[in-house]
Amino acid sequence: MKAIFLALILVFALSSGAFADEQKFQYENFEWGISLEDVKKELNEKKVNFLKASEREGLGYNEKIMGEECNVLFYFTPKTKVLAQITLQWTTTGVGDGLKEVLTKKYGKPFRPNEYQELYGWGNIEDKDGIMLQYDMIYTHLSYLGGSFYKMLEAETKEINEKELLDKL
C-alpha cells in the first residue's frame, strides 16, 4: 500500500514539474495558452496604447525597456486564439549585450546555434519552449516561445497558408 502511495506521489510530482517547465520561460505574468480576450483585458488594465496590427499579427504596444523604446508583440494561434509567442523588438543598437547578460544570469549559459551570428537561446528550442535572442547593428529581437502552444501556432498557420495557396492555384 505504501508503495502505491509513493508511486502516486512520484507521478504527481513529475507531472507537476512538466507543467512548470512549460511556464518557466514567460514574459511578465502572461501564461501560455490564455485567450486573446484575457491578454487584452490584462493590457487594458496596464493602460497601454495598442499598436495597429492585423488580426493575424496579434496584439502589440510600445514600452520603454532597458532605456530604449521597444515593441512588445503578442502572437496567438490563428484558429483557437490562444497565446503562443511574445516578441520584444528594438530598432536601436545597444540593448542586445545587456539582455544577454541578464538572461544568462537568470537562465544560465545560452546555446549558440551559429557562432557567426549574435543568436542565443535558452530552454528547449527543439520543443519550441524557451527564449531566443538575436541582435545586430540595426535591431534586437527577443522571442519567448510557448512550447506546445507555439507548435499549435505553427500547425494552424501552416494549415491556413496551405488552404490559401490551394484556393489561389
GROMACS .gro file of N, CA and C in nm, residues 2 4 12-13 20 25 41 45 51 56 60 65-66 70 72 81 85 89 97 107 115 129 140 145 147-148 150-151 168:
model
   87
    2LYS      N    1   0.196   0.123   0.084
    2LYS     CA    2   0.287   0.237   0.087
    2LYS      C    3   0.352   0.259  -0.049
    4ILE      N    4   0.229   0.195  -0.346
    4ILE     CA    5   0.132   0.258  -0.437
    4ILE      C    6   0.120   0.406  -0.404
   12PHE      N    7   0.256   1.239  -0.953
   12PHE     CA    8   0.205   1.374  -0.940
   12PHE      C    9   0.318   1.477  -0.946
   13ALA      N   10   0.427   1.449  -0.875
   13ALA     CA   11   0.541   1.541  -0.874
   13ALA      C   12   0.600   1.557  -1.013
   20ALA      N   13   0.531   2.292  -1.499
   20ALA     CA   14   0.608   2.408  -1.455
   20ALA      C   15   0.716   2.443  -1.556
   25PHE      N   16   0.964   2.984  -1.898
   25PHE     CA   17   1.005   3.096  -1.983
   25PHE      C   18   0.881   3.176  -2.020
   41LYS      N   19  -0.756   4.214  -2.183
   41LYS     CA   20  -0.802   4.261  -2.052
   41LYS      C   21  -0.682   4.302  -1.966
   45GLU      N   22  -0.576   4.686  -1.842
   45GLU     CA   23  -0.551   4.722  -1.703
   45GLU      C   24  -0.418   4.798  -1.689
   51LEU      N   25  -0.067   4.902  -3.059
   51LEU     CA   26  -0.016   4.928  -3.193
   51LEU      C   27  -0.116   4.877  -3.294
   56ARG      N   28  -0.406   3.859  -3.769
   56ARG     CA   29  -0.306   3.752  -3.778
   56ARG      C   30  -0.175   3.789  -3.711
   60GLY      N   31  -0.009   4.434  -2.988
   60GLY     CA   32   0.120   4.490  -2.952
   60GLY      C   33   0.105   4.626  -2.889
   65ILE      N   34   1.199   4.978  -2.245
   65ILE     CA   35   1.264   4.869  -2.173
   65ILE      C   36   1.414   4.883  -2.194
   66MET      N   37   1.490   4.877  -2.088
   66MET     CA   38   1.635   4.896  -2.090
   66MET      C   39   1.671   5.034  -2.146
   70CYS      N   40   1.062   5.001  -2.724
   70CYS     CA   41   1.051   4.861  -2.763
   70CYS      C   42   0.907   4.828  -2.798
   72VAL      N   43   0.633   4.548  -2.790
   72VAL     CA   44   0.602   4.421  -2.725
   72VAL      C   45   0.486   4.362  -2.803
   81LYS      N   46  -0.702   3.104  -3.104
   81LYS     CA   47  -0.678   3.234  -3.041
   81LYS      C   48  -0.625   3.225  -2.898
   85GLN      N   49   0.329   3.307  -2.844
   85GLN     CA   50   0.462   3.368  -2.855
   85GLN      C   51   0.452   3.514  -2.814
   89GLN      N   52   1.081   4.382  -2.966
   89GLN     CA   53   1.162   4.429  -3.079
   89GLN      C   54   1.211   4.571  -3.054
   97ASP      N   55   2.360   4.313  -2.589
   97ASP     CA   56   2.457   4.262  -2.492
   97ASP      C   57   2.401   4.265  -2.350
  107TYR      N   58   1.887   3.246  -1.647
  107TYR     CA   59   1.862   3.112  -1.701
  107TYR      C   60   1.987   3.027  -1.724
  115GLU      N   61   2.791   3.032  -3.460
  115GLU     CA   62   2.892   3.119  -3.398
  115GLU      C   63   2.914   3.248  -3.476
  129ASP      N   64   1.013   2.563  -2.664
  129ASP     CA   65   0.988   2.607  -2.527
  129ASP      C   66   1.113   2.677  -2.477
  140THR      N   67   1.717   4.439  -3.244
  140THR     CA   68   1.725   4.333  -3.144
  140THR      C   69   1.588   4.270  -3.133
  145LEU      N   70   0.899   3.162  -2.665
  145LEU     CA   71   0.821   3.062  -2.736
  145LEU      C   72   0.744   2.977  -2.636
  147GLY      N   73   0.614   2.671  -2.611
  147GLY     CA   74   0.610   2.525  -2.609
  147GLY      C   75   0.501   2.468  -2.698
  148SER      N   76   0.412   2.388  -2.641
  148SER     CA   77   0.308   2.322  -2.719
  148SER      C   78   0.215   2.423  -2.785
  150TYR      N   79   0.312   2.717  -2.904
  150TYR     CA   80   0.383   2.764  -3.023
  150TYR      C   81   0.373   2.662  -3.136
  151LYS      N   82   0.379   2.534  -3.100
  151LYS     CA   83   0.363   2.429  -3.202
  151LYS      C   84   0.223   2.436  -3.263
  168LYS      N   85  -0.583   2.963  -5.445
  168LYS     CA   86  -0.532   3.051  -5.550
  168LYS      C   87  -0.483   2.974  -5.672
   0.00000   0.00000   0.00000
